[in-house]
PDB file of C-alpha atoms (C1' of nucleotides) in Angstrom:
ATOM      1  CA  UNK A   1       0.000   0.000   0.000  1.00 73.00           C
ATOM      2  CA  UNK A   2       2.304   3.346  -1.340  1.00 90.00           C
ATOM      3  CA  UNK A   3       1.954   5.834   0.865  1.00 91.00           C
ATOM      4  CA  UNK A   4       4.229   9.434   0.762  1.00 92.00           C
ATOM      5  CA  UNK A   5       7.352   7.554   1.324  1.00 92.00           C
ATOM      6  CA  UNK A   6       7.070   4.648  -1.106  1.00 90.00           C
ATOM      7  CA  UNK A   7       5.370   7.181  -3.994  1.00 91.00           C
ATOM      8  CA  UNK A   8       8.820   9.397  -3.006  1.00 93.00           C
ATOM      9  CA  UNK A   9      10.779   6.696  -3.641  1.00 92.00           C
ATOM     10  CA  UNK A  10       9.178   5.684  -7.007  1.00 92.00           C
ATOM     11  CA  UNK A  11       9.162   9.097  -7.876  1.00 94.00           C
ATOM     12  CA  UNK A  12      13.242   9.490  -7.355  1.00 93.00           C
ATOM     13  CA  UNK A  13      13.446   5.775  -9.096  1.00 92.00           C
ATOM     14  CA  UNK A  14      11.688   7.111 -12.385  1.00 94.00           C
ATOM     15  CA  UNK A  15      12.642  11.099 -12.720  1.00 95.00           C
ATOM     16  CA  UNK A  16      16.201   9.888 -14.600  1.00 95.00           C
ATOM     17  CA  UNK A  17      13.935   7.644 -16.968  1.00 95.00           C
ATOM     18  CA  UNK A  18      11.328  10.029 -17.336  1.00 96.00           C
ATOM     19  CA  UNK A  19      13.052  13.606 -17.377  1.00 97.00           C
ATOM     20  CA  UNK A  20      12.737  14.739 -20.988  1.00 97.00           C
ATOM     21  CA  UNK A  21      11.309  12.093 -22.488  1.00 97.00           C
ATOM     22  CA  UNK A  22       8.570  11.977 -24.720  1.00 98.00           C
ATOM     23  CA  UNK A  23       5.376   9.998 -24.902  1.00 97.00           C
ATOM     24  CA  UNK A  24       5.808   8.346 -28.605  1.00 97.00           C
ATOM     25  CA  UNK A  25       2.553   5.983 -27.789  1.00 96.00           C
ATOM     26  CA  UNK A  26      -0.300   5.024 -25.328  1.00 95.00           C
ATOM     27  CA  UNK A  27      -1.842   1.614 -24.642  1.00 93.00           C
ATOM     28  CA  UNK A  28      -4.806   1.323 -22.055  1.00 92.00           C
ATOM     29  CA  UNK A  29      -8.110  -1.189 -21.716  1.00 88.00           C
ATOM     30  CA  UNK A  30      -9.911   0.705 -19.872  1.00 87.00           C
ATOM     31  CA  UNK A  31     -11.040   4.385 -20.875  1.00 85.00           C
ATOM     32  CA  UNK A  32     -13.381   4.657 -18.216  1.00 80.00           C
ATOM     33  CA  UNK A  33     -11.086   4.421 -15.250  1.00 85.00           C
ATOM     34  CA  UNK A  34      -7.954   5.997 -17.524  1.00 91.00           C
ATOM     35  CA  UNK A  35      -9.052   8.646 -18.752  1.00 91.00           C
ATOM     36  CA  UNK A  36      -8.196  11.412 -21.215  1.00 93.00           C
ATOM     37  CA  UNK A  37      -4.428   9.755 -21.880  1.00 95.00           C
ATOM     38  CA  UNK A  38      -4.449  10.585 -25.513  1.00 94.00           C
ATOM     39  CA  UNK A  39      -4.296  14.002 -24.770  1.00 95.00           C
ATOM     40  CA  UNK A  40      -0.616  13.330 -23.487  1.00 96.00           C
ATOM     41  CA  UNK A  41       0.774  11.987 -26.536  1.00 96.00           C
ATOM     42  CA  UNK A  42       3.536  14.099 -28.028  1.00 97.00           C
ATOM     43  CA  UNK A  43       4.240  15.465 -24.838  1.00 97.00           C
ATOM     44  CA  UNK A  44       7.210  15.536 -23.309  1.00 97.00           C
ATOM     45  CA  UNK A  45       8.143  14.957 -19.702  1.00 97.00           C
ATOM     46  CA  UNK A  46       9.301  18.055 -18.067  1.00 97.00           C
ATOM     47  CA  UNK A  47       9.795  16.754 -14.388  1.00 96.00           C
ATOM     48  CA  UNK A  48       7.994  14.217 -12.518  1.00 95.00           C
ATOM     49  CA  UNK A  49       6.709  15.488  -9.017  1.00 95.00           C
ATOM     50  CA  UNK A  50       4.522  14.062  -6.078  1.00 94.00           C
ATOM     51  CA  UNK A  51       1.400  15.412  -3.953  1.00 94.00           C
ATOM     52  CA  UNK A  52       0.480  13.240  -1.023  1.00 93.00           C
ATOM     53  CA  UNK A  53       0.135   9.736  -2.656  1.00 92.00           C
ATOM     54  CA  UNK A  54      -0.321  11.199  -5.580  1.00 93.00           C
ATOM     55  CA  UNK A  55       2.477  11.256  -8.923  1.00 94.00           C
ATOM     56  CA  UNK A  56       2.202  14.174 -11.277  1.00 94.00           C
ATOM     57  CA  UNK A  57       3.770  13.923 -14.834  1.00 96.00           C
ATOM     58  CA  UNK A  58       4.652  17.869 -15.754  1.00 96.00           C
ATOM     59  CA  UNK A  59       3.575  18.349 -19.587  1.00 96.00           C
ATOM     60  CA  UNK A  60       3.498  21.403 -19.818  1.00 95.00           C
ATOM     61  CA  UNK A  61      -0.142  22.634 -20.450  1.00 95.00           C
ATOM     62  CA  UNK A  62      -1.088  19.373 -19.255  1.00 95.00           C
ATOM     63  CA  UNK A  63      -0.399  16.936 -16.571  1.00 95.00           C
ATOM     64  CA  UNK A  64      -0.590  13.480 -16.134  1.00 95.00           C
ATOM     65  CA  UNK A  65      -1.610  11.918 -12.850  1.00 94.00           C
ATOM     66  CA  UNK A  66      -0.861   8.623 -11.062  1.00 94.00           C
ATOM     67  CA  UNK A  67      -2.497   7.221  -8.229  1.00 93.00           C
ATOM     68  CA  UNK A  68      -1.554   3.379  -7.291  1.00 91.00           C
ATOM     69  CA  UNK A  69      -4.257   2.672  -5.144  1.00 89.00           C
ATOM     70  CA  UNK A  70      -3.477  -0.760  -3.004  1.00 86.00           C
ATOM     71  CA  UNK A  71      -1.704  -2.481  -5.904  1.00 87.00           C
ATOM     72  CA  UNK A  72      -0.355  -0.471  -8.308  1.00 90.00           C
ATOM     73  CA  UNK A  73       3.595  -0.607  -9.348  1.00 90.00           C
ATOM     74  CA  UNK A  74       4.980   1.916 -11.977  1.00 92.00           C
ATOM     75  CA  UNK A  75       8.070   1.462 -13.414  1.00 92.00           C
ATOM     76  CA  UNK A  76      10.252   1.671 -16.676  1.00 93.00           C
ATOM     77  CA  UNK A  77      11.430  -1.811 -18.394  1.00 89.00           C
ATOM     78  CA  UNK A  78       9.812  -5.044 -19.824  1.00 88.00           C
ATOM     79  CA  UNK A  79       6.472  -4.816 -18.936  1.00 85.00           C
ATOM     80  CA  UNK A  80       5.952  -8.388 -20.385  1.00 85.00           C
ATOM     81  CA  UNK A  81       7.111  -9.637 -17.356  1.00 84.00           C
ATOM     82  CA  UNK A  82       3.374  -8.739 -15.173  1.00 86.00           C
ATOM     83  CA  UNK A  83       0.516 -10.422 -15.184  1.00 86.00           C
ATOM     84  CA  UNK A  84      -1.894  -7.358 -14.640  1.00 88.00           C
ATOM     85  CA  UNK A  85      -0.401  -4.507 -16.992  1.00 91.00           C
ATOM     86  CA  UNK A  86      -2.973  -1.891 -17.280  1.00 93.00           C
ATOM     87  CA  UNK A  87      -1.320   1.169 -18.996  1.00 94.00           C
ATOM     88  CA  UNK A  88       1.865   1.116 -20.770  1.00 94.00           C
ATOM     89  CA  UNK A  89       3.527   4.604 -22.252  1.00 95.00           C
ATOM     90  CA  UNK A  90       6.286   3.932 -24.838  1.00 96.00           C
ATOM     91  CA  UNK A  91       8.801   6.852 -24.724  1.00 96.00           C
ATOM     92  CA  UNK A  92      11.050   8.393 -27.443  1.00 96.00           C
ATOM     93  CA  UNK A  93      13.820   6.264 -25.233  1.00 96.00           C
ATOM     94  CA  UNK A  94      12.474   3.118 -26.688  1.00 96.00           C
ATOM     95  CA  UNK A  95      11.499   2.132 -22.910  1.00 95.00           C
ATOM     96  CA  UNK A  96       8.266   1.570 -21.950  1.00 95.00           C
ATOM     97  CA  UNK A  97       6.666   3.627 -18.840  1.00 95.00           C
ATOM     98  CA  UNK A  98       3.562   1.323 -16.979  1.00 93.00           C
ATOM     99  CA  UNK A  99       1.293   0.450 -14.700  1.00 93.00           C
ATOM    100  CA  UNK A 100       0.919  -2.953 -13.092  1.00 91.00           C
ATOM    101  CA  UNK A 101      -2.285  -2.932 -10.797  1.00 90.00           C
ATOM    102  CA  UNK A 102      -3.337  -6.611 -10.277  1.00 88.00           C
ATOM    103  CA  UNK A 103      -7.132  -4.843  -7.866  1.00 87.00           C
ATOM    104  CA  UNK A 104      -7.582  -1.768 -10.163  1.00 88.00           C
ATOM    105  CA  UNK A 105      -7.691   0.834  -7.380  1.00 89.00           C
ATOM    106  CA  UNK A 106      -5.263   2.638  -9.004  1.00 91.00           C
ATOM    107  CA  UNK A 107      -5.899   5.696 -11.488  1.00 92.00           C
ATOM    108  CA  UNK A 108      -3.906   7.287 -14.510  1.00 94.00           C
ATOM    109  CA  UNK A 109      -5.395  10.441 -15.724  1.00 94.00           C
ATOM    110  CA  UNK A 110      -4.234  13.524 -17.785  1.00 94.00           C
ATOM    111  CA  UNK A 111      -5.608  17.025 -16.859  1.00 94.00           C
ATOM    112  CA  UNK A 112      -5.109  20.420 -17.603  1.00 94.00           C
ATOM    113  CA  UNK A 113      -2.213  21.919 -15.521  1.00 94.00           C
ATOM    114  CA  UNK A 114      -3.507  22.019 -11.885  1.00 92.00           C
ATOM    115  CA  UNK A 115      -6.952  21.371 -13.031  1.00 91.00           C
ATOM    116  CA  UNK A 116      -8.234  18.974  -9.835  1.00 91.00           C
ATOM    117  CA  UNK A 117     -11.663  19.190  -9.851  1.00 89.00           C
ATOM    118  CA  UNK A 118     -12.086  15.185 -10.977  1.00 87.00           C
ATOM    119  CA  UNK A 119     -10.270  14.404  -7.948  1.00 89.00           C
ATOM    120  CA  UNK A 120     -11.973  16.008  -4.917  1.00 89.00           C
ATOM    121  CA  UNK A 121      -8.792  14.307  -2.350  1.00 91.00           C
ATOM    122  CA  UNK A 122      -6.167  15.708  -4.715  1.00 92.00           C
ATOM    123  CA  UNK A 123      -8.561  19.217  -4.615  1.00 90.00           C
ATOM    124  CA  UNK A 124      -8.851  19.321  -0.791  1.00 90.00           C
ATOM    125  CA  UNK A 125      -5.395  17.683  -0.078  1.00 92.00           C
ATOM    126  CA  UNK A 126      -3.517  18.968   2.941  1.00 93.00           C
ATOM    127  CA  UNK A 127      -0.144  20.345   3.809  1.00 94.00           C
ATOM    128  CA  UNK A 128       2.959  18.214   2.857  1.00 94.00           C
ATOM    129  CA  UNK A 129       4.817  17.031   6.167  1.00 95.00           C
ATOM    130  CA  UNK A 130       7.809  16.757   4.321  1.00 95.00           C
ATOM    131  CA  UNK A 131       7.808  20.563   3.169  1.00 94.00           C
ATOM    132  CA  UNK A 132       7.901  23.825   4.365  1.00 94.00           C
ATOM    133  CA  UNK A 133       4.212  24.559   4.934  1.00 92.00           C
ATOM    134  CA  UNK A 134       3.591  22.167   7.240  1.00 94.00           C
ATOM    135  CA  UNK A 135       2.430  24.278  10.511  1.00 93.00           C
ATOM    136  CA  UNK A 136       1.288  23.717  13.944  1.00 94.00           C
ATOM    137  CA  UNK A 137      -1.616  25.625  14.525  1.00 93.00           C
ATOM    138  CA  UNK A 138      -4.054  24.658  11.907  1.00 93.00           C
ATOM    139  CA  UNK A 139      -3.248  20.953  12.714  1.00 94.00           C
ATOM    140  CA  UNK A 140      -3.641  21.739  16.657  1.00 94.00           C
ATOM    141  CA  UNK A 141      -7.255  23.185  15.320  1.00 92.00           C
ATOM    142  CA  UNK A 142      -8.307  20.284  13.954  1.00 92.00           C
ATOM    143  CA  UNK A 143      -7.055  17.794  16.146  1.00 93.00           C
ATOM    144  CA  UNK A 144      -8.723  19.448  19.341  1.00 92.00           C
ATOM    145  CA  UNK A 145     -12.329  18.898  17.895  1.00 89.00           C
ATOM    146  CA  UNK A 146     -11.966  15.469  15.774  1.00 91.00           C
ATOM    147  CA  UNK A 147     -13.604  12.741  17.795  1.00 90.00           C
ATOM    148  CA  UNK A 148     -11.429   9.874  16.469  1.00 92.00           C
ATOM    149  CA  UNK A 149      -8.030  11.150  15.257  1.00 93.00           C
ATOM    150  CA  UNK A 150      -6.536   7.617  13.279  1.00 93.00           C
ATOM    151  CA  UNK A 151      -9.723   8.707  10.939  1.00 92.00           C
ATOM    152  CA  UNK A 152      -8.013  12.324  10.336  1.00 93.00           C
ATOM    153  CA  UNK A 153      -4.776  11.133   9.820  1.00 93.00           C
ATOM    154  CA  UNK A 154      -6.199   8.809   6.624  1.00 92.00           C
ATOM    155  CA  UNK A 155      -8.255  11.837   5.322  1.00 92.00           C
ATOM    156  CA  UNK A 156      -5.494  14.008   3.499  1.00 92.00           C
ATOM    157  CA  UNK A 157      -7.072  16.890   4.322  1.00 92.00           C
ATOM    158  CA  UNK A 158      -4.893  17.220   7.791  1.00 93.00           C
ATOM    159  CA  UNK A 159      -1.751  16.295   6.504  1.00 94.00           C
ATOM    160  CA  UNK A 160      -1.024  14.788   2.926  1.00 93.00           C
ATOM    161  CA  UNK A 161       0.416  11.600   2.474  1.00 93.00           C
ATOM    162  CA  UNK A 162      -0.376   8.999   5.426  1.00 92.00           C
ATOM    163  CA  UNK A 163      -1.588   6.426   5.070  1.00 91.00           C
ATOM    164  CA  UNK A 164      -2.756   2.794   7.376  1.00 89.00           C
ATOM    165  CA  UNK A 165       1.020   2.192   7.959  1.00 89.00           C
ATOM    166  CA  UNK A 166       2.174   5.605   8.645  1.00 91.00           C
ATOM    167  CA  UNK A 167      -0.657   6.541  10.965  1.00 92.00           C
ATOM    168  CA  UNK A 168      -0.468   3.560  12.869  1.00 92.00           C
ATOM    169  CA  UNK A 169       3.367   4.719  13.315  1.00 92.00           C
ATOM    170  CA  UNK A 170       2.989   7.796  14.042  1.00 94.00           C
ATOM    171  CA  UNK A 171       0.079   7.694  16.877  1.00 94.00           C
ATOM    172  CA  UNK A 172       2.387   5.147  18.536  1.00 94.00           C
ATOM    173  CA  UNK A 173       5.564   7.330  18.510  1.00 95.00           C
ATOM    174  CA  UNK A 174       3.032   9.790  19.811  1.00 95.00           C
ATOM    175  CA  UNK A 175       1.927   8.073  22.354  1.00 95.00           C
ATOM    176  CA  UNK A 176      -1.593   8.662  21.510  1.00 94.00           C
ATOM    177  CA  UNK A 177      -4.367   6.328  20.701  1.00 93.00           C
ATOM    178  CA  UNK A 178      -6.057   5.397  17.597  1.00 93.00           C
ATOM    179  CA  UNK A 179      -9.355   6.353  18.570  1.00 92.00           C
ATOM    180  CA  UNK A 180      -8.573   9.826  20.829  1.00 93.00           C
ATOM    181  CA  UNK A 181     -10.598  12.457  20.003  1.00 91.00           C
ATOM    182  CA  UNK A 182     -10.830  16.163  21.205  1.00 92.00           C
ATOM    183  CA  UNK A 183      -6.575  16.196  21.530  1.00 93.00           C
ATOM    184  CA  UNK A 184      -4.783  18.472  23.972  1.00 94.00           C
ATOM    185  CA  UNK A 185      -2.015  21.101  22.775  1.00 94.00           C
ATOM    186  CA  UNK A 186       0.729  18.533  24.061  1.00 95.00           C
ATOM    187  CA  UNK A 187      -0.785  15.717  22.438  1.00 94.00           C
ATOM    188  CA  UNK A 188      -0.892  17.183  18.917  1.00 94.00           C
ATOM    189  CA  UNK A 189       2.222  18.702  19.248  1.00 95.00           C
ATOM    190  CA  UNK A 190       3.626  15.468  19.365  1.00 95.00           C
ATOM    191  CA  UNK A 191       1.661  14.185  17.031  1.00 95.00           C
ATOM    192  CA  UNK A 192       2.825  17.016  14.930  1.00 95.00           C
ATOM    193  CA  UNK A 193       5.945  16.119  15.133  1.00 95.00           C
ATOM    194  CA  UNK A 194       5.767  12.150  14.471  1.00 95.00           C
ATOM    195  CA  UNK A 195       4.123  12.373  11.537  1.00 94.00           C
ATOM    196  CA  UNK A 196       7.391  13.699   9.525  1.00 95.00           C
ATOM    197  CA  UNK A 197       9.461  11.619  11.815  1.00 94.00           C
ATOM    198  CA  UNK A 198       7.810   8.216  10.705  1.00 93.00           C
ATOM    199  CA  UNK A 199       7.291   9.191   7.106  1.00 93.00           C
ATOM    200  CA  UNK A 200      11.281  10.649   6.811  1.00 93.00           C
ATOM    201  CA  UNK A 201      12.051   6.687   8.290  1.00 92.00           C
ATOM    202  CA  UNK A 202      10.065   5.011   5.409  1.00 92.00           C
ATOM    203  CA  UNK A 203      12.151   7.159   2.660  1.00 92.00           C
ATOM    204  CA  UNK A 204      15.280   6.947   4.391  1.00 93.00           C
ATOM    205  CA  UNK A 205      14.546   2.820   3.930  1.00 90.00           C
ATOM    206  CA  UNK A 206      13.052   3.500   0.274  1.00 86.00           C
ATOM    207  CA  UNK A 207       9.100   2.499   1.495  1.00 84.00           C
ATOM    208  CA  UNK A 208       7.419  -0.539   3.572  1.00 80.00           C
ATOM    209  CA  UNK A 209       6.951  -3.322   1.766  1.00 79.00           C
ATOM    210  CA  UNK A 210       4.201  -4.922   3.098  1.00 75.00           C
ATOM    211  CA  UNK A 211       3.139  -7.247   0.574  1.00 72.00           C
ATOM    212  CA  UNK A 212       3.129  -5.900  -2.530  1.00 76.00           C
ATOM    213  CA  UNK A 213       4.849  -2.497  -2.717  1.00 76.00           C
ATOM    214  CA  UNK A 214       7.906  -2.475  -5.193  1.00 82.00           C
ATOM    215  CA  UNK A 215       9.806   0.317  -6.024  1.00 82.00           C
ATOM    216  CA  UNK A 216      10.805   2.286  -9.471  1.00 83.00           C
ATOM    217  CA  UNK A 217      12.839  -0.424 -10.336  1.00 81.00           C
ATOM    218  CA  UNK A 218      10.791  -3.442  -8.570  1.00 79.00           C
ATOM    219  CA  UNK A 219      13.157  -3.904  -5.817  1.00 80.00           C
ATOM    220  CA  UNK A 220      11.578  -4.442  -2.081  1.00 82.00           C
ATOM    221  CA  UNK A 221      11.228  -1.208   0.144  1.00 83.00           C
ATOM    222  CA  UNK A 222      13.192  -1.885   3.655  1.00 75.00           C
ATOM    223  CA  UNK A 223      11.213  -0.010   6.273  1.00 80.00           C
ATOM    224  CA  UNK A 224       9.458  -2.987   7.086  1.00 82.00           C
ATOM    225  CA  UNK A 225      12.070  -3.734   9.351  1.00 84.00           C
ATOM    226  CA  UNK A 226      11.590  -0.598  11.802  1.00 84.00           C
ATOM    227  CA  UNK A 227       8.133  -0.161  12.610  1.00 89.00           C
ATOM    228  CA  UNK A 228       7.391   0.122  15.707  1.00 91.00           C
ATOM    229  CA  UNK A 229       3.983  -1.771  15.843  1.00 91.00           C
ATOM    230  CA  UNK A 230       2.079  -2.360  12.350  1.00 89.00           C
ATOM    231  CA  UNK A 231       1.833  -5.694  11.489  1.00 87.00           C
ATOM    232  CA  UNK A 232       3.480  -6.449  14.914  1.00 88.00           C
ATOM    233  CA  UNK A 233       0.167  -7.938  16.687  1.00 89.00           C
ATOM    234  CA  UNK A 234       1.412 -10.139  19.759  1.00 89.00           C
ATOM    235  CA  UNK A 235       5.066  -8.846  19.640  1.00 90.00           C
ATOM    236  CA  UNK A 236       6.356  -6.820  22.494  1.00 92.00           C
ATOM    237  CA  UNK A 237       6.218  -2.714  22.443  1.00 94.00           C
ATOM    238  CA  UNK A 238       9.867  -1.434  22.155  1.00 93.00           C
ATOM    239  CA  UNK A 239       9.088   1.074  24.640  1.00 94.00           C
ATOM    240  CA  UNK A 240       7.532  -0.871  27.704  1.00 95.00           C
ATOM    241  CA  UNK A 241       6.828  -4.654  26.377  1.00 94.00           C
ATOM    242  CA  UNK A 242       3.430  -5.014  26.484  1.00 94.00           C
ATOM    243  CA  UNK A 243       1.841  -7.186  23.577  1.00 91.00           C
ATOM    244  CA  UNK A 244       1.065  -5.174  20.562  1.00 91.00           C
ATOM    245  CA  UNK A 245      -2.686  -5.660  19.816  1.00 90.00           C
ATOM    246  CA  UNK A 246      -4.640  -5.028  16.651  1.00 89.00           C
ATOM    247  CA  UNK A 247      -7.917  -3.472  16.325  1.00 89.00           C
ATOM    248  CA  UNK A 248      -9.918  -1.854  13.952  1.00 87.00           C
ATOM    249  CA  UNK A 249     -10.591   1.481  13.663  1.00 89.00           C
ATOM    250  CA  UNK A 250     -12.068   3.842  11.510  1.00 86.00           C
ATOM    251  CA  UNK A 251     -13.204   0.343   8.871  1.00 85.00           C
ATOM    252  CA  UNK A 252      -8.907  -0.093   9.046  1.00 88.00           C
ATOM    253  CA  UNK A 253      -6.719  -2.769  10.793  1.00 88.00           C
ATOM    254  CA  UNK A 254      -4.999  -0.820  13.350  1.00 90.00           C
ATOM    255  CA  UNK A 255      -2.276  -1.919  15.604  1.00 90.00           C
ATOM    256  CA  UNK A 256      -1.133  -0.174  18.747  1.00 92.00           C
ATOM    257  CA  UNK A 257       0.316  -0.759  22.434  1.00 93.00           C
ATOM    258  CA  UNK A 258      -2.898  -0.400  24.794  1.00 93.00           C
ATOM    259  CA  UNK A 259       0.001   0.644  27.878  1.00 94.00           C
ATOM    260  CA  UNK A 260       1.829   3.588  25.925  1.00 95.00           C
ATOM    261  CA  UNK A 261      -1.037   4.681  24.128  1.00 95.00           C
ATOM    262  CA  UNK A 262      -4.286   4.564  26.375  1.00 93.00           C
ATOM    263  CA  UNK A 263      -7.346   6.130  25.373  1.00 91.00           C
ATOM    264  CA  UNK A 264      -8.334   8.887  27.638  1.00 89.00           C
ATOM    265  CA  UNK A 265     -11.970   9.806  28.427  1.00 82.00           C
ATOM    266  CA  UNK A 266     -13.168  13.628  27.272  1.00 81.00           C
TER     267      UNK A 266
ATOM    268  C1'  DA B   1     -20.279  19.513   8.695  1.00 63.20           C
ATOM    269  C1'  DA B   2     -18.815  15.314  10.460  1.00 63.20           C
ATOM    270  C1'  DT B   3     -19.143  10.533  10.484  1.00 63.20           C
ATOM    271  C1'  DC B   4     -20.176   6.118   8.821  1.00 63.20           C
ATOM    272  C1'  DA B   5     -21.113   2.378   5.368  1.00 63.20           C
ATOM    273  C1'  DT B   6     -20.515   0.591   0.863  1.00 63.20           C
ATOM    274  C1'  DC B   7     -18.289  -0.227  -3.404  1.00 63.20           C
ATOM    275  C1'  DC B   8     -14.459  -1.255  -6.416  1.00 63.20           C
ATOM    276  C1'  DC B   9     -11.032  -5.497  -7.262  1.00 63.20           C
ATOM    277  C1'  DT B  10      -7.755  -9.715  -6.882  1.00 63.20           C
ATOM    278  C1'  DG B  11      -4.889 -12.926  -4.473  1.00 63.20           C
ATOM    279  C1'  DA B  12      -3.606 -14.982  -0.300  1.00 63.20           C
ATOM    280  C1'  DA B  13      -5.000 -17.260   3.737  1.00 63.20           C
ATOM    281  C1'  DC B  14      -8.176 -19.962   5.954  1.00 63.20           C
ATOM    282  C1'  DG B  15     -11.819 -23.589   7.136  1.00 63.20           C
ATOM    283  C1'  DC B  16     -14.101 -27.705   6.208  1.00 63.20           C
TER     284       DC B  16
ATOM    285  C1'  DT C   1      -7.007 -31.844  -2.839  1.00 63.20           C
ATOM    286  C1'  DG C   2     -10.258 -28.550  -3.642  1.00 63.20           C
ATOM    287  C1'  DC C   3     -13.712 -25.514  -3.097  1.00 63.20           C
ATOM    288  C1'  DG C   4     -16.009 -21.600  -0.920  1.00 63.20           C
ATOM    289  C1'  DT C   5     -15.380 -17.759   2.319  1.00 63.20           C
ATOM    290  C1'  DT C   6     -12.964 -13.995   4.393  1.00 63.20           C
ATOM    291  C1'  DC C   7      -9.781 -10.413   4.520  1.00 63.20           C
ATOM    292  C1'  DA C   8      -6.633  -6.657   2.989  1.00 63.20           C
ATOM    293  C1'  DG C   9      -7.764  -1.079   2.179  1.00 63.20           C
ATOM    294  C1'  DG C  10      -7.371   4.302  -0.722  1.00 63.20           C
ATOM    295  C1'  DG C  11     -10.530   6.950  -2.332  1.00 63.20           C
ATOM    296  C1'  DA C  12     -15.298   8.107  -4.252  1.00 63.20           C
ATOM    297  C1'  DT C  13     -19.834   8.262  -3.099  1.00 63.20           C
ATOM    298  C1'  DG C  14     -24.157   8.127  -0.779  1.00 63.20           C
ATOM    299  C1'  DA C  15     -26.541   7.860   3.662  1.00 63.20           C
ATOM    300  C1'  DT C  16     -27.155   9.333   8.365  1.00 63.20           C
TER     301       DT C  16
END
DNA sequence: AATCATCCCTGAACGC
DNA sequence: TGCGTTCAGGGATGAT
């Protein structure tokens, strides 16, 4: 599941493919859920950015858009070699540019430069942790009146970019659980604060791989190694040893150490 | 306005 | 062995 710091990675992977390249021809099944490609052909590649979860193709007057949902894995090689190739791109390079997305959450769309209004998350999407907009007091304002704060950290609109990993990870460095509502000034402060701390971890280790996240070039991500309690259920919290348990929350698997992070009645 | 439920989709894990 | 069921969840959408 890509969240900011596996869609950073990919991003980093492709730009050295994709910088100043141009799209030479576009294959696709499925109009309805990719929509508008054609418009990109001709176009070159100017730079290859990333909002939240989200990949953006510069093109100019145009943009093309990438969202991997659950499943998706771009990349730049022999795309004869997946099973469940939905787009490919072929590029003046003679390499191919594609999308491998074995559940179909994931989108590819071209828009007009900055033109969001098909994709009301992208639209409404929050503050980057990793950049330098990211500010206290309009994430203190939110957290103080949410009444189940995992929920907030999922929504993009807070902060851009987590996702079930990330906010599992960073509640738990916070010391703050899942289903807190109505946060104090301390408590989101800290939250505040984890949130880049977690999500710097999983690009430092180039992404969690889960299951089925590969990078720009296919490889595993690494951060699977460090966290603290996802997909840790039964295994001892680093900080004080008691068994991790796993919930749900918010319609999401959630893990989290009921000692360091108890819920607290407001 | 905030919150919750449902849908999309496939493969892996599970139970009998 | 094999078949049917359950689960995983990001984002869009509709209901409460």
């Amino acid at each position: 599941m890509p969240e900011l710091p596996e869609v950073e990675t990919i991003r980093r992977d492709l730009e050295p493919f994709l910088n100043g390249r141009t799209l030479v021809r576009i294959d696709h099944q499925d109009p309805r859920r990719y929509r508008d490609l054609a418009r990109a052909l001709g176009a070159s590649i100017l730079g290859i950015g990333r909002r939240g979860k989200y990949l953006m193709l510069d093109l100019g007057a145009i943009e093309m858009i990438v969202h991997l949902g659950m499943t998706g894995q771009v990349g730049v090689g022999d795309p004869a070699l997946f099973r469940h190739l939905r787009v490919s791109c072929l590029l003046d390079s003679g390499e191919v540019f594609f999308l491998n997305d074995p559940r179909r959450f994931g989108k590819v769309l071209v828009v007009d430069k900055g033109d969001y209004s098909s994709l009301p998350t992208l639209s409404a999407m929050g503050p980057e942790p990793l950049g330098p907009d990211y500010r206290f007091e309009p994430f203190y304002q939110i957290c103080r009146q949410v009444r189940t704060i995992k929920s907030h950290l999922l929504d993009q609109r807070l902060v851009a970019g987590v996702g079930n990993i990330y906010a599992d990870e960073a509640l738990h460095l916070a010391r703050i659980h899942p289903s807190q509502g109505y946060l104090t000034k301390p408590e989101a402060q800290r939250l505040f604060e984890a949130v880049p701390k977690v999500l710097w971890s999983g690009v430092v280790n180039r992404g969690t791989t889960f299951k089925d996240y590969r990078d720009g070039m296919g490889r595993y991500g690494g951060n699977q190694d460090f966290l603290r309690v996802y997909d840790r259920e039964g295994e001892p919290c680093q900080e004080c040893g008691t068994l991790i348990v796993k919930t749900r929350v918010a319609q999401r698997g959630t893990y989290y150490c009921p000692r360091c992070q108890s819920l607290k009645k407001r």
